[in-house]
């Protein structure tokens, strides 16, 4: 029996009803290519292979890799034994779907990495900690809306599909999970002139959560800039939509202001 390793965020799915619901949501066809992050003991990988000819997986734990190598014929699976955060961006370009029951200790880092890969046209289906799912999908001017929401909603349409109780996993985690779909927006909808500047604008805006825009953008935007942008400098970042952040980015990038 393989012991779950805490340091790799291992909580294995054991609930067949939930596994079926996940597969029904992804619903791939044989011609599509899928990358799974963190296959573990194959709770999703093995049933997915009933619908696919081949699957690609990235798994850091060599014990899991050994297990999968024994369990699944080598012509059905390509295993990259790597840290997902170290995988070269180019490797992500050929997939229709990137899926996974993510290791929660790095789930936001994985989401941000995948969001920023321009050529990544894949839809993502991820199981996330419910609290993270709420943050990524939060509407403007709500308690959960923040830097992560405005970063990810720039790149994706985000839908929370269903919750997964802690008892669906072994070992049982302390948190509830949510299954979330991320559909990439069209390149024509990504209207920042400079992607890095968009990220910087969002970072500055949310720098001090309790401060207003005027304070957070001190030395970058003055009152006349806010007027031109049609924004109230006394409001806070959580009231700004992705559109608003794009406008600020365009304004700063056009003026070639350094910030
Ligand atoms: N997919 C399996 C399931 O649903 O039962 C396992 C999910 S478990 C929550 C997370 C998986 O991600 C584990 O197999 C773990 O070893 C793997 N993992 C953890 N950190 C990783 C990393 N940095 N890169 C790749 N895989 C990682």
Short mmCIF file of C-alpha atoms and ligand atoms in Angstrom, two decimals:
data_model
loop_
_atom_site.label_atom_id
_atom_site.label_comp_id
_atom_site.label_asym_id
_atom_site.label_seq_id
_atom_site.Cartn_x
_atom_site.Cartn_y
_atom_site.Cartn_z
CA UNK A 1 0.00 0.00 0.00
CA UNK A 2 1.42 3.40 -1.01
CA UNK A 3 1.31 6.03 1.74
CA UNK A 4 0.05 9.50 0.77
CA UNK A 5 2.77 12.15 1.08
CA UNK A 6 1.72 15.40 2.71
CA UNK A 7 4.62 17.34 1.19
CA UNK A 8 3.25 16.63 -2.31
CA UNK A 9 -0.33 17.54 -1.35
CA UNK A 10 -1.52 13.98 -1.93
CA UNK A 11 -5.22 13.38 -1.33
CA UNK A 12 -6.46 10.63 -3.59
CA UNK A 13 -9.95 10.64 -5.07
CA UNK A 14 -11.88 7.53 -4.06
CA UNK A 15 -15.48 8.54 -4.78
CA UNK A 16 -16.64 6.81 -7.98
CA UNK A 17 -19.71 9.04 -8.29
CA UNK A 18 -17.51 12.19 -8.26
CA UNK A 19 -15.01 10.62 -10.67
CA UNK A 20 -17.88 9.98 -13.10
CA UNK A 21 -19.16 13.55 -12.73
CA UNK A 22 -15.66 14.88 -13.50
CA UNK A 23 -15.33 12.68 -16.58
CA UNK A 24 -18.78 13.69 -17.80
CA UNK A 25 -17.83 17.37 -17.47
CA UNK A 26 -14.59 17.00 -19.43
CA UNK A 27 -16.22 14.61 -21.91
CA UNK A 28 -13.23 14.24 -24.28
CA UNK A 29 -13.30 12.42 -27.59
CA UNK A 30 -10.63 10.09 -28.91
CA UNK A 31 -9.03 12.67 -31.18
CA UNK A 32 -8.36 15.11 -28.36
CA UNK A 33 -5.17 15.35 -26.36
CA UNK A 34 -5.12 15.74 -22.61
CA UNK A 35 -2.44 16.62 -20.10
CA UNK A 36 -3.11 15.65 -16.52
CA UNK A 37 -1.26 17.37 -13.69
CA UNK A 38 -0.59 15.13 -10.68
CA UNK A 39 -2.13 11.79 -11.78
CA UNK A 40 -1.16 10.15 -8.48
CA UNK A 41 -2.51 6.59 -8.46
CA UNK A 42 -4.56 7.20 -11.60
CA UNK A 43 -8.02 7.86 -10.11
CA UNK A 44 -8.81 10.08 -13.12
CA UNK A 45 -6.14 8.81 -15.52
CA UNK A 46 -7.35 5.22 -15.75
CA UNK A 47 -11.06 5.99 -16.42
CA UNK A 48 -10.02 8.76 -18.83
CA UNK A 49 -8.07 6.19 -20.84
CA UNK A 50 -11.36 4.41 -21.55
CA UNK A 51 -12.29 7.50 -23.59
CA UNK A 52 -8.85 8.32 -25.04
CA UNK A 53 -6.11 6.55 -26.96
CA UNK A 54 -3.32 8.22 -25.03
CA UNK A 55 -2.75 10.57 -22.12
CA UNK A 56 0.14 12.83 -21.05
CA UNK A 57 0.83 13.33 -17.36
CA UNK A 58 3.22 15.39 -15.21
CA UNK A 59 3.93 13.81 -11.82
CA UNK A 60 6.69 14.80 -9.39
CA UNK A 61 6.58 11.74 -7.13
CA UNK A 62 8.64 8.81 -8.40
CA UNK A 63 6.60 6.32 -6.36
CA UNK A 64 3.48 7.43 -8.27
CA UNK A 65 5.42 7.24 -11.54
CA UNK A 66 6.52 3.68 -10.73
CA UNK A 67 2.95 2.70 -9.89
CA UNK A 68 1.53 4.19 -13.10
CA UNK A 69 4.28 2.63 -15.23
CA UNK A 70 3.31 -0.82 -13.92
CA UNK A 71 -0.42 -0.23 -14.13
CA UNK A 72 -0.78 1.42 -17.57
CA UNK A 73 0.71 0.07 -20.85
CA UNK A 74 3.49 2.38 -22.07
CA UNK A 75 1.82 3.05 -25.45
CA UNK A 76 -1.15 4.60 -23.62
CA UNK A 77 0.68 7.10 -21.44
CA UNK A 78 3.53 9.61 -21.63
CA UNK A 79 4.83 10.37 -18.16
CA UNK A 80 6.93 13.45 -17.45
CA UNK A 81 8.48 12.97 -14.03
CA UNK A 82 8.86 16.66 -13.29
CA UNK A 83 7.78 19.51 -11.07
CA UNK A 84 4.87 21.13 -12.94
CA UNK A 85 6.18 24.57 -12.04
CA UNK A 86 9.48 23.78 -13.81
CA UNK A 87 7.95 22.38 -17.01
CA UNK A 88 8.95 24.36 -20.09
CA UNK A 89 6.09 26.51 -21.43
CA UNK A 90 6.46 24.97 -24.91
CA UNK A 91 5.30 21.59 -23.61
CA UNK A 92 1.80 22.96 -22.94
CA UNK A 93 0.99 24.08 -26.46
CA UNK A 94 -0.47 20.91 -27.97
CA UNK A 95 -3.30 20.06 -25.58
CA UNK A 96 -7.07 20.48 -25.90
CA UNK A 97 -7.50 20.01 -22.16
CA UNK A 98 -5.27 20.35 -19.13
CA UNK A 99 -6.88 18.75 -16.13
CA UNK A 100 -6.12 17.68 -12.60
CA UNK A 101 -6.91 17.29 -8.98
CA UNK A 102 -4.25 19.85 -8.17
CA UNK A 103 -1.82 19.69 -5.28
CA UNK A 104 -3.33 22.56 -3.27
CA UNK A 105 -0.02 23.91 -1.93
CA UNK A 106 0.84 25.18 -5.42
CA UNK A 107 -2.57 25.49 -7.10
CA UNK A 108 -2.48 29.28 -7.54
CA UNK A 109 1.10 29.15 -8.87
CA UNK A 110 0.01 26.53 -11.44
CA UNK A 111 -2.99 28.64 -12.50
CA UNK A 112 -0.89 31.78 -12.95
CA UNK A 113 1.78 29.87 -14.89
CA UNK A 114 -0.79 28.41 -17.30
CA UNK A 115 -2.65 31.72 -17.67
CA UNK A 116 0.46 33.54 -18.80
CA UNK A 117 1.39 31.06 -21.51
CA UNK A 118 0.10 32.94 -24.54
CA UNK A 119 -0.13 30.02 -26.90
CA UNK A 120 -1.96 27.86 -24.43
CA UNK A 121 -5.35 27.32 -26.07
CA UNK A 122 -6.36 24.51 -23.77
CA UNK A 123 -9.43 24.53 -21.58
CA UNK A 124 -8.53 23.76 -18.00
CA UNK A 125 -10.56 21.56 -15.64
CA UNK A 126 -9.18 21.68 -12.13
CA UNK A 127 -10.19 20.60 -8.71
CA UNK A 128 -9.35 23.41 -6.34
CA UNK A 129 -9.78 24.20 -2.71
CA UNK A 130 -13.28 25.76 -2.47
CA UNK A 131 -11.86 29.01 -1.11
CA UNK A 132 -9.48 29.33 -4.09
CA UNK A 133 -12.33 28.51 -6.50
CA UNK A 134 -14.37 31.31 -4.93
CA UNK A 135 -11.51 33.76 -5.31
CA UNK A 136 -10.75 32.93 -8.95
CA UNK A 137 -14.41 33.19 -9.98
CA UNK A 138 -15.42 36.15 -7.76
CA UNK A 139 -17.38 39.08 -9.19
CA UNK A 140 -16.13 42.65 -8.91
CA UNK A 141 -17.01 44.38 -5.61
CA UNK A 142 -17.41 41.17 -3.62
CA UNK A 143 -15.41 40.06 -0.60
CA UNK A 144 -13.50 37.34 -2.48
CA UNK A 145 -12.54 39.54 -5.48
CA UNK A 146 -8.86 40.40 -5.60
CA UNK A 147 -5.59 40.11 -7.44
CA UNK A 148 -6.01 36.44 -8.36
CA UNK A 149 -9.55 37.05 -9.73
CA UNK A 150 -8.52 39.96 -11.93
CA UNK A 151 -5.39 38.20 -13.18
CA UNK A 152 -7.15 34.96 -14.12
CA UNK A 153 -10.38 36.54 -15.40
CA UNK A 154 -8.28 38.52 -17.87
CA UNK A 155 -7.29 35.25 -19.56
CA UNK A 156 -10.24 32.94 -18.90
CA UNK A 157 -13.98 32.64 -18.62
CA UNK A 158 -14.27 30.84 -15.28
CA UNK A 159 -17.13 28.57 -14.19
CA UNK A 160 -17.43 26.70 -10.90
CA UNK A 161 -19.11 23.40 -11.78
CA UNK A 162 -19.72 21.56 -8.48
CA UNK A 163 -18.38 21.05 -4.97
CA UNK A 164 -16.65 17.91 -3.80
CA UNK A 165 -16.93 16.87 -0.15
CA UNK A 166 -13.76 16.15 1.84
CA UNK A 167 -14.87 12.51 2.30
CA UNK A 168 -14.42 11.89 -1.43
CA UNK A 169 -10.66 11.77 -0.81
CA UNK A 170 -8.23 9.58 1.04
CA UNK A 171 -6.73 10.86 3.27
CA UNK A 172 -9.66 13.18 4.07
CA UNK A 173 -8.49 16.79 3.67
CA UNK A 174 -9.54 19.64 5.98
CA UNK A 175 -11.22 21.56 3.15
CA UNK A 176 -14.07 21.20 0.69
CA UNK A 177 -13.07 21.21 -2.99
CA UNK A 178 -14.70 22.66 -6.10
CA UNK A 179 -14.40 21.52 -9.70
CA UNK A 180 -13.75 24.51 -11.95
CA UNK A 181 -13.63 25.05 -15.72
CA UNK A 182 -11.37 27.70 -17.28
CA UNK A 183 -12.12 28.49 -20.94
CA UNK A 184 -9.40 30.59 -22.59
CA UNK A 185 -10.59 33.88 -24.03
CA UNK A 186 -9.90 34.62 -27.69
CA UNK A 187 -6.60 36.40 -28.36
CA UNK A 188 -8.68 39.31 -29.72
CA UNK A 189 -10.23 39.73 -26.27
CA UNK A 190 -6.86 40.04 -24.54
CA UNK A 191 -6.58 43.76 -25.00
CA UNK A 192 -3.64 44.67 -22.81
CA UNK A 193 -0.88 46.23 -24.91
CA UNK A 194 1.66 44.60 -22.69
CA UNK A 195 0.85 41.52 -20.65
CA UNK A 196 3.52 42.26 -18.03
CA UNK A 197 2.14 45.75 -17.54
CA UNK A 198 -1.34 44.31 -16.94
CA UNK A 199 0.12 42.15 -14.20
CA UNK A 200 1.94 45.16 -12.72
CA UNK A 201 -1.21 47.32 -12.75
CA UNK A 202 -3.17 44.65 -10.89
CA UNK A 203 -0.35 44.19 -8.40
CA UNK A 204 -0.13 47.93 -7.67
CA UNK A 205 -3.92 48.31 -7.43
CA UNK A 206 -4.22 45.60 -4.78
CA UNK A 207 -0.91 46.42 -3.07
CA UNK A 208 -2.60 47.63 0.13
CA UNK A 209 -6.12 46.23 0.24
CA UNK A 210 -7.48 48.91 2.57
CA UNK A 211 -6.06 51.84 0.63
CA UNK A 212 -7.83 53.57 -2.22
CA UNK A 213 -6.63 53.82 -5.82
CA UNK A 214 -5.14 57.27 -5.29
CA UNK A 215 -2.83 55.95 -2.55
CA UNK A 216 -1.90 52.71 -4.23
CA UNK A 217 -1.10 54.46 -7.53
CA UNK A 218 0.82 57.33 -5.90
CA UNK A 219 3.62 58.45 -8.24
CA UNK A 220 2.03 56.51 -11.14
CA UNK A 221 -1.40 58.13 -11.70
CA UNK A 222 -2.48 61.60 -10.55
CA UNK A 223 -5.96 63.12 -10.23
CA UNK A 224 -6.02 64.27 -13.86
CA UNK A 225 -5.08 60.75 -15.03
CA UNK A 226 -7.96 59.30 -12.99
CA UNK A 227 -10.32 61.82 -14.57
CA UNK A 228 -9.20 60.83 -18.06
CA UNK A 229 -9.68 57.19 -17.13
CA UNK A 230 -13.13 57.97 -15.78
CA UNK A 231 -12.26 56.43 -12.42
CA UNK A 232 -12.91 57.66 -8.92
CA UNK A 233 -9.50 57.87 -7.25
CA UNK A 234 -11.15 57.40 -3.85
CA UNK A 235 -12.52 53.97 -4.75
CA UNK A 236 -10.70 50.73 -4.03
CA UNK A 237 -9.22 48.18 -6.42
CA UNK A 238 -11.94 45.61 -5.69
CA UNK A 239 -14.47 47.85 -7.46
CA UNK A 240 -12.51 47.65 -10.75
CA UNK A 241 -13.43 45.19 -13.49
CA UNK A 242 -10.96 43.48 -15.82
CA UNK A 243 -12.02 46.13 -18.41
CA UNK A 244 -10.98 48.90 -15.98
CA UNK A 245 -7.60 47.29 -15.39
CA UNK A 246 -7.09 46.97 -19.15
CA UNK A 247 -7.91 50.68 -19.56
CA UNK A 248 -5.34 51.64 -16.93
CA UNK A 249 -2.75 49.38 -18.55
CA UNK A 250 -3.44 50.80 -22.04
CA UNK A 251 -3.22 54.34 -20.70
CA UNK A 252 0.13 53.72 -18.99
CA UNK A 253 1.58 51.66 -21.83
CA UNK A 254 0.58 54.28 -24.44
CA UNK A 255 2.11 57.05 -22.41
CA UNK A 256 5.19 54.86 -21.99
CA UNK A 257 5.11 55.71 -18.30
CA UNK A 258 7.41 53.57 -16.24
CA UNK A 259 5.85 52.16 -13.11
N1 LIG B 1 -5.02 12.75 -9.43
C1 LIG B 1 -4.91 11.97 -8.22
C2 LIG B 1 -6.27 11.78 -7.60
O1 LIG B 1 -7.18 12.54 -7.95
O2 LIG B 1 -6.43 10.86 -6.79
C3 LIG B 1 -3.92 12.61 -7.22
C4 LIG B 1 -4.23 14.03 -6.79
S1 LIG B 1 -3.24 14.64 -5.46
C5 LIG B 1 -4.32 15.87 -4.77
C6 LIG B 1 -2.02 15.68 -6.24
C7 LIG B 1 -0.98 14.98 -7.11
O3 LIG B 1 -0.06 15.95 -7.60
C8 LIG B 1 -0.14 13.94 -6.38
O4 LIG B 1 -0.05 12.78 -7.16
C9 LIG B 1 1.22 14.59 -6.21
O5 LIG B 1 2.29 13.70 -6.13
C10 LIG B 1 1.28 15.46 -7.45
N2 LIG B 1 2.18 16.64 -7.30
C11 LIG B 1 2.44 17.34 -6.18
N3 LIG B 1 3.28 18.35 -6.43
C12 LIG B 1 3.57 18.30 -7.77
C13 LIG B 1 4.38 19.07 -8.62
N4 LIG B 1 5.08 20.13 -8.16
N5 LIG B 1 4.46 18.74 -9.93
C14 LIG B 1 3.76 17.66 -10.41
N6 LIG B 1 2.96 16.89 -9.64
C15 LIG B 1 2.85 17.19 -8.33
#
